[in-house]
mmCIF file of C-alpha atoms in Angstrom:
data_model
loop_
_atom_site.group_PDB
_atom_site.id
_atom_site.type_symbol
_atom_site.label_atom_id
_atom_site.label_comp_id
_atom_site.label_asym_id
_atom_site.label_seq_id
_atom_site.Cartn_x
_atom_site.Cartn_y
_atom_site.Cartn_z
ATOM 1 C CA MET L 7 67.639 -121.180 -184.524
ATOM 2 C CA ILE L 8 70.696 -120.294 -186.534
ATOM 3 C CA GLU L 9 70.264 -117.907 -190.064
ATOM 4 C CA ALA L 10 73.194 -116.586 -191.756
ATOM 5 C CA SER L 11 73.024 -114.539 -195.218
ATOM 6 C CA TYR L 12 75.851 -113.352 -197.099
ATOM 7 C CA ILE L 13 78.696 -113.765 -194.147
ATOM 8 C CA GLU L 14 82.129 -112.995 -194.931
ATOM 9 C CA LYS L 15 85.161 -113.095 -192.986
ATOM 10 C CA LYS L 16 88.418 -111.291 -194.262
ATOM 11 C CA TYR L 17 91.881 -111.633 -192.764
ATOM 12 C CA ARG L 18 94.299 -108.885 -194.048
ATOM 13 C CA SER L 19 97.245 -111.643 -194.159
ATOM 14 C CA SER L 20 95.477 -114.655 -195.772
ATOM 15 C CA GLY L 21 92.209 -112.716 -197.538
ATOM 16 C CA VAL L 22 88.747 -114.447 -197.403
ATOM 17 C CA ALA L 23 88.698 -117.154 -194.518
ATOM 18 C CA LEU L 24 84.635 -117.765 -194.900
ATOM 19 C CA PHE L 25 81.638 -116.666 -197.285
ATOM 20 C CA ILE L 26 78.497 -118.078 -197.229
ATOM 21 C CA ARG L 27 75.545 -117.007 -199.010
ATOM 22 C CA GLU L 28 72.789 -118.520 -196.884
ATOM 23 C CA LEU L 29 72.400 -120.982 -194.061
ATOM 24 C CA ARG L 30 69.755 -122.313 -192.003
ATOM 25 C CA ILE L 31 69.852 -124.421 -188.972
ATOM 26 C CA ALA L 32 66.193 -125.575 -187.475
ATOM 27 C CA PRO L 33 65.965 -126.057 -183.573
ATOM 28 C CA GLY L 34 66.610 -130.068 -182.750
ATOM 29 C CA GLU L 35 68.916 -130.605 -185.460
ATOM 30 C CA ILE L 36 72.241 -132.420 -185.491
ATOM 31 C CA VAL L 37 74.378 -130.828 -187.933
ATOM 32 C CA GLY L 38 77.879 -131.848 -188.981
ATOM 33 C CA VAL L 39 80.396 -129.281 -190.292
ATOM 34 C CA LEU L 40 82.946 -130.923 -192.333
ATOM 35 C CA GLY L 41 85.816 -130.078 -194.155
ATOM 36 C CA ALA L 42 89.816 -130.236 -194.087
ATOM 37 C CA ASN L 43 92.035 -128.038 -192.023
ATOM 38 C CA GLY L 44 91.581 -124.368 -193.014
ATOM 39 C CA SER L 45 88.194 -124.848 -194.504
ATOM 40 C CA GLY L 46 86.410 -122.492 -192.469
ATOM 41 C CA LYS L 47 84.702 -124.829 -189.817
ATOM 42 C CA THR L 48 86.367 -122.981 -186.608
ATOM 43 C CA THR L 49 85.785 -119.686 -188.082
ATOM 44 C CA LEU L 50 82.037 -120.511 -188.666
ATOM 45 C CA LEU L 51 81.569 -122.009 -185.191
ATOM 46 C CA LYS L 52 83.279 -118.764 -183.587
ATOM 47 C CA ALA L 53 81.020 -116.785 -185.365
ATOM 48 C CA ILE L 54 77.716 -118.743 -184.568
ATOM 49 C CA MET L 55 79.222 -118.403 -180.876
ATOM 50 C CA GLY L 56 79.728 -114.675 -181.042
ATOM 51 C CA LEU L 57 83.494 -115.035 -180.679
ATOM 52 C CA ALA L 58 84.482 -113.799 -184.153
ATOM 53 C CA SER L 59 83.173 -110.654 -185.521
ATOM 54 C CA LEU L 60 82.486 -110.809 -189.649
ATOM 55 C CA THR L 61 83.651 -108.438 -192.091
ATOM 56 C CA SER L 62 80.209 -108.583 -193.460
ATOM 57 C CA GLY L 63 76.678 -110.212 -193.615
ATOM 58 C CA GLU L 64 74.103 -111.086 -190.984
ATOM 59 C CA LEU L 65 74.241 -113.786 -188.539
ATOM 60 C CA LYS L 66 71.577 -114.575 -185.992
ATOM 61 C CA VAL L 67 70.900 -117.226 -183.374
ATOM 62 C CA PHE L 68 67.421 -117.200 -181.564
ATOM 63 C CA GLY L 69 66.456 -114.381 -183.713
ATOM 64 C CA GLY L 70 68.937 -112.334 -182.496
ATOM 65 C CA GLN L 71 72.838 -111.401 -181.860
ATOM 66 C CA PRO L 72 74.886 -114.365 -180.551
ATOM 67 C CA GLU L 73 76.495 -112.282 -178.013
ATOM 68 C CA ASP L 74 72.921 -111.457 -176.563
ATOM 69 C CA HIS L 75 72.133 -115.433 -176.171
ATOM 70 C CA TYR L 76 75.274 -116.447 -174.630
ATOM 71 C CA ALA L 77 73.725 -118.248 -171.614
ATOM 72 C CA GLU L 78 71.345 -120.294 -173.988
ATOM 73 C CA MET L 79 74.649 -121.758 -175.810
ATOM 74 C CA ALA L 80 77.571 -124.198 -175.059
ATOM 75 C CA PHE L 81 80.890 -124.027 -177.046
ATOM 76 C CA ILE L 82 83.076 -127.280 -176.281
ATOM 77 C CA THR L 83 86.370 -126.809 -177.932
ATOM 78 C CA GLU L 84 90.017 -128.424 -177.359
ATOM 79 C CA GLU L 85 91.366 -124.820 -176.781
ATOM 80 C CA GLY L 86 89.080 -124.894 -173.368
ATOM 81 C CA SER L 87 87.916 -121.883 -171.070
ATOM 82 C CA TYR L 88 88.483 -123.440 -168.008
ATOM 83 C CA MET L 89 90.362 -121.795 -164.904
ATOM 84 C CA PRO L 90 93.652 -123.650 -164.392
ATOM 85 C CA TYR L 91 94.072 -122.855 -160.995
ATOM 86 C CA MET L 92 90.387 -124.283 -159.963
ATOM 87 C CA THR L 93 89.417 -127.982 -159.073
ATOM 88 C CA PRO L 94 86.921 -129.459 -161.592
ATOM 89 C CA VAL L 95 84.448 -129.351 -158.817
ATOM 90 C CA ALA L 96 85.070 -125.428 -158.207
ATOM 91 C CA TYR L 97 84.670 -124.950 -161.869
ATOM 92 C CA GLY L 98 81.090 -126.385 -161.980
ATOM 93 C CA GLU L 99 80.577 -124.153 -158.869
ATOM 94 C CA PHE L 100 82.018 -121.160 -160.682
ATOM 95 C CA LEU L 101 79.993 -121.915 -163.858
ATOM 96 C CA ALA L 102 76.727 -122.387 -161.840
ATOM 97 C CA ASP L 103 76.761 -119.060 -160.868
ATOM 98 C CA PHE L 104 77.030 -117.563 -164.174
ATOM 99 C CA PHE L 105 74.405 -120.031 -166.064
ATOM 100 C CA PRO L 106 71.400 -120.188 -164.397
ATOM 101 C CA ARG L 107 70.495 -123.222 -166.114
ATOM 102 C CA PHE L 108 73.620 -125.357 -165.079
ATOM 103 C CA ASP L 109 73.002 -128.919 -163.706
ATOM 104 C CA LYS L 110 75.876 -129.608 -161.156
ATOM 105 C CA ALA L 111 74.479 -132.931 -160.555
ATOM 106 C CA ARG L 112 74.514 -133.782 -164.074
ATOM 107 C CA TYR L 113 78.254 -132.261 -164.200
ATOM 108 C CA LEU L 114 79.334 -134.318 -161.694
ATOM 109 C CA GLU L 115 77.838 -137.414 -163.129
ATOM 110 C CA LEU L 116 79.691 -136.779 -166.550
ATOM 111 C CA LEU L 117 83.240 -135.776 -164.718
ATOM 112 C CA THR L 118 82.577 -139.407 -162.727
ATOM 113 C CA PHE L 119 81.855 -141.115 -165.958
ATOM 114 C CA TYR L 120 84.988 -139.753 -167.579
ATOM 115 C CA GLU L 121 86.712 -140.734 -164.455
ATOM 116 C CA ILE L 122 88.105 -137.181 -163.635
ATOM 117 C CA PRO L 123 90.015 -136.547 -160.467
ATOM 118 C CA LEU L 124 87.889 -134.240 -158.552
ATOM 119 C CA ASP L 125 90.178 -132.803 -156.397
ATOM 120 C CA ARG L 126 92.962 -131.793 -158.681
ATOM 121 C CA LYS L 127 93.897 -128.446 -160.310
ATOM 122 C CA LEU L 128 92.687 -128.485 -163.691
ATOM 123 C CA ARG L 129 96.372 -127.383 -165.001
ATOM 124 C CA THR L 130 97.593 -130.595 -163.675
ATOM 125 C CA LEU L 131 95.455 -132.693 -165.894
ATOM 126 C CA SER L 132 96.109 -134.249 -169.094
ATOM 127 C CA LYS L 133 94.993 -132.421 -172.440
ATOM 128 C CA GLY L 134 92.425 -135.414 -172.813
ATOM 129 C CA GLN L 135 91.464 -135.203 -169.258
ATOM 130 C CA LYS L 136 90.972 -131.255 -169.618
ATOM 131 C CA LEU L 137 89.094 -131.681 -172.792
ATOM 132 C CA LYS L 138 86.504 -133.931 -170.818
ATOM 133 C CA VAL L 139 85.790 -131.569 -168.184
ATOM 134 C CA GLU L 140 85.063 -128.860 -171.306
ATOM 135 C CA ILE L 141 82.795 -131.531 -172.708
ATOM 136 C CA SER L 142 81.018 -132.041 -169.079
ATOM 137 C CA ALA L 143 80.617 -128.343 -168.417
ATOM 138 C CA GLY L 144 79.086 -127.829 -172.041
ATOM 139 C CA LEU L 145 76.402 -130.632 -171.693
ATOM 140 C CA ALA L 146 75.644 -129.558 -168.163
ATOM 141 C CA LYS L 147 74.864 -126.156 -169.050
ATOM 142 C CA SER L 148 71.563 -127.451 -170.503
ATOM 143 C CA ALA L 149 71.954 -125.079 -173.533
ATOM 144 C CA ARG L 150 69.536 -124.707 -176.283
ATOM 145 C CA LEU L 151 72.348 -124.746 -178.945
ATOM 146 C CA ILE L 152 75.908 -127.032 -178.386
ATOM 147 C CA VAL L 153 78.612 -126.249 -180.443
ATOM 148 C CA MET L 154 81.566 -128.641 -180.736
ATOM 149 C CA ASP L 155 84.791 -127.988 -182.574
ATOM 150 C CA GLU L 156 86.893 -131.064 -182.799
ATOM 151 C CA PRO L 157 85.946 -132.486 -179.801
ATOM 152 C CA PHE L 158 87.323 -136.057 -180.199
ATOM 153 C CA GLN L 159 91.099 -134.948 -180.484
ATOM 154 C CA GLY L 160 93.144 -137.051 -178.154
ATOM 155 C CA LYS L 161 90.705 -140.075 -177.850
ATOM 156 C CA ASP L 162 90.778 -143.449 -178.814
ATOM 157 C CA LEU L 163 88.243 -145.106 -180.758
ATOM 158 C CA LEU L 164 86.388 -146.330 -177.598
ATOM 159 C CA SER L 165 86.287 -143.155 -175.817
ATOM 160 C CA ARG L 166 84.994 -141.712 -179.144
ATOM 161 C CA GLN L 167 82.168 -143.937 -179.548
ATOM 162 C CA ALA L 168 81.179 -143.753 -175.817
ATOM 163 C CA PHE L 169 81.133 -140.122 -175.885
ATOM 164 C CA ILE L 170 79.241 -140.201 -179.197
ATOM 165 C CA GLN L 171 76.319 -142.210 -177.531
ATOM 166 C CA LEU L 172 76.534 -140.248 -174.212
ATOM 167 C CA ALA L 173 76.121 -136.983 -176.160
ATOM 168 C CA VAL L 174 72.915 -138.279 -178.338
ATOM 169 C CA ALA L 175 71.455 -139.286 -175.065
ATOM 170 C CA GLN L 176 71.539 -136.517 -173.228
ATOM 171 C CA LEU L 177 70.060 -134.266 -175.861
ATOM 172 C CA GLN L 178 66.451 -132.905 -175.510
ATOM 173 C CA ASP L 179 64.270 -132.586 -178.501
ATOM 174 C CA ASP L 180 64.587 -128.933 -178.444
ATOM 175 C CA GLN L 181 68.547 -128.905 -178.586
ATOM 176 C CA THR L 182 70.504 -128.399 -181.433
ATOM 177 C CA LEU L 183 73.987 -129.525 -182.054
ATOM 178 C CA VAL L 184 76.684 -128.248 -184.269
ATOM 179 C CA ILE L 185 79.695 -130.227 -184.434
ATOM 180 C CA ALA L 186 82.815 -129.828 -186.604
ATOM 181 C CA THR L 187 85.307 -132.619 -186.952
ATOM 182 C CA HIS L 188 87.343 -134.341 -189.362
ATOM 183 C CA LEU L 189 86.860 -137.746 -188.195
ATOM 184 C CA ILE L 190 83.884 -138.314 -190.238
ATOM 185 C CA SER L 191 83.432 -141.982 -189.686
ATOM 186 C CA ASP L 192 82.618 -141.146 -186.055
ATOM 187 C CA ILE L 193 79.755 -138.741 -186.739
ATOM 188 C CA ASP L 194 78.026 -140.229 -189.978
ATOM 189 C CA ASN L 195 75.448 -142.334 -187.487
ATOM 190 C CA LEU L 196 75.178 -139.421 -185.298
ATOM 191 C CA ILE L 197 74.123 -136.500 -187.552
ATOM 192 C CA ASP L 198 70.908 -135.606 -189.275
ATOM 193 C CA ARG L 199 72.870 -133.220 -191.857
ATOM 194 C CA ALA L 200 76.405 -132.679 -193.214
ATOM 195 C CA ILE L 201 77.370 -129.218 -194.236
ATOM 196 C CA ILE L 202 80.601 -129.191 -196.341
ATOM 197 C CA LEU L 203 83.003 -126.266 -196.094
ATOM 198 C CA HIS L 204 85.935 -126.322 -198.680
ATOM 199 C CA ARG L 205 88.076 -122.946 -198.861
ATOM 200 C CA GLY L 206 86.170 -121.091 -196.899
ATOM 201 C CA GLN L 207 82.816 -121.651 -198.780
ATOM 202 C CA LEU L 208 79.716 -123.699 -198.350
ATOM 203 C CA VAL L 209 79.962 -126.261 -200.998
ATOM 204 C CA ALA L 210 77.425 -129.266 -199.961
ATOM 205 C CA ASP L 211 74.624 -129.266 -197.635
ATOM 206 C CA VAL L 212 72.951 -132.585 -197.440
ATOM 207 C CA GLN L 213 70.337 -134.379 -195.237
ATOM 208 C CA ILE L 214 72.027 -137.780 -194.106
ATOM 209 C CA ASP L 215 68.974 -140.308 -194.678
ATOM 210 C CA GLU L 216 68.876 -138.810 -198.234
ATOM 211 C CA LEU L 217 72.468 -139.488 -198.678
ATOM 212 C CA ARG L 218 72.277 -143.177 -197.588
ATOM 213 C CA GLU L 219 68.959 -143.651 -199.745
ATOM 214 C CA GLN L 220 71.373 -142.677 -202.966
ATOM 215 C CA GLY L 221 73.727 -145.496 -201.664
ATOM 216 C CA ARG L 222 76.394 -142.980 -200.952
ATOM 217 C CA THR L 223 78.766 -142.519 -197.976
ATOM 218 C CA LEU L 224 79.720 -139.065 -196.118
ATOM 219 C CA PRO L 225 83.719 -139.772 -197.284
ATOM 220 C CA GLU L 226 82.390 -140.053 -201.135
ATOM 221 C CA LEU L 227 80.482 -137.005 -200.387
ATOM 222 C CA LEU L 228 83.215 -135.003 -199.098
ATOM 223 C CA ALA L 229 85.618 -136.050 -201.783
ATOM 224 C CA GLU L 230 82.989 -134.989 -204.818
ATOM 225 C CA ALA L 231 82.106 -131.653 -202.933
ATOM 226 C CA ALA L 232 85.842 -130.490 -202.491
ATOM 227 C CA GLY L 233 86.379 -130.600 -205.561
ATOM 228 C CA GLY L 234 83.874 -128.002 -206.629
ATOM 229 C CA LYS L 235 83.509 -124.154 -205.879
ATOM 230 C CA GLU L 236 79.528 -123.727 -205.555
ATOM 231 C CA ARG L 237 77.335 -124.774 -202.887
ATOM 232 C CA ARG L 238 75.672 -128.178 -204.120
ATOM 233 C CA ARG L 239 72.433 -129.362 -202.541
ATOM 234 C CA PHE L 240 71.802 -133.141 -202.991
ATOM 235 C CA PRO L 241 68.308 -134.170 -203.687
#
């Protein structure tokens, strides 16, 4: 599904933003990408989506270049990719023309669930409403890979919990979800695996079931892993 080998992203102004020796994510996994702001989470997700060029290394999605498989991927981010002059319904029609697997009925069902006004221009909606439109569109693409970057921004606890339950319930067995967030407590019952980045490096990679068997928690893992520089695999 996702295979990365010695990938590196450098910026002239700030130096190395991301360096990962090896990363493999299998079909059907739900993976949390965790770390403080500036740890490289968004850079990694954009590289997976083919939206950020790498300085060196190789990253493949579905065995090829990410940009060649964009129709099979959905990227959900607070930045948004919606058309501000469109209504939510028109936006769905627009996406259906570009994504053959786009499920318009599911999209409208999700908009209704989130109580989005269907006849208002997207530019007039609140930040939270716009993000809900993006979430609805992303899930309705029926993508094999769903990538979410801080999807809980601006939501209260109950809204976040409702979204998590909806996201998990809607996933098919062969769909992969990669989600980056700093709200660890919201996803520790959702993800199968946690990947922790610290200053652009992958410092921990653990299966959640194995972590629980050890009587440990994600916040504890994050605190410990952030103190090291090398990748740690927890048995």
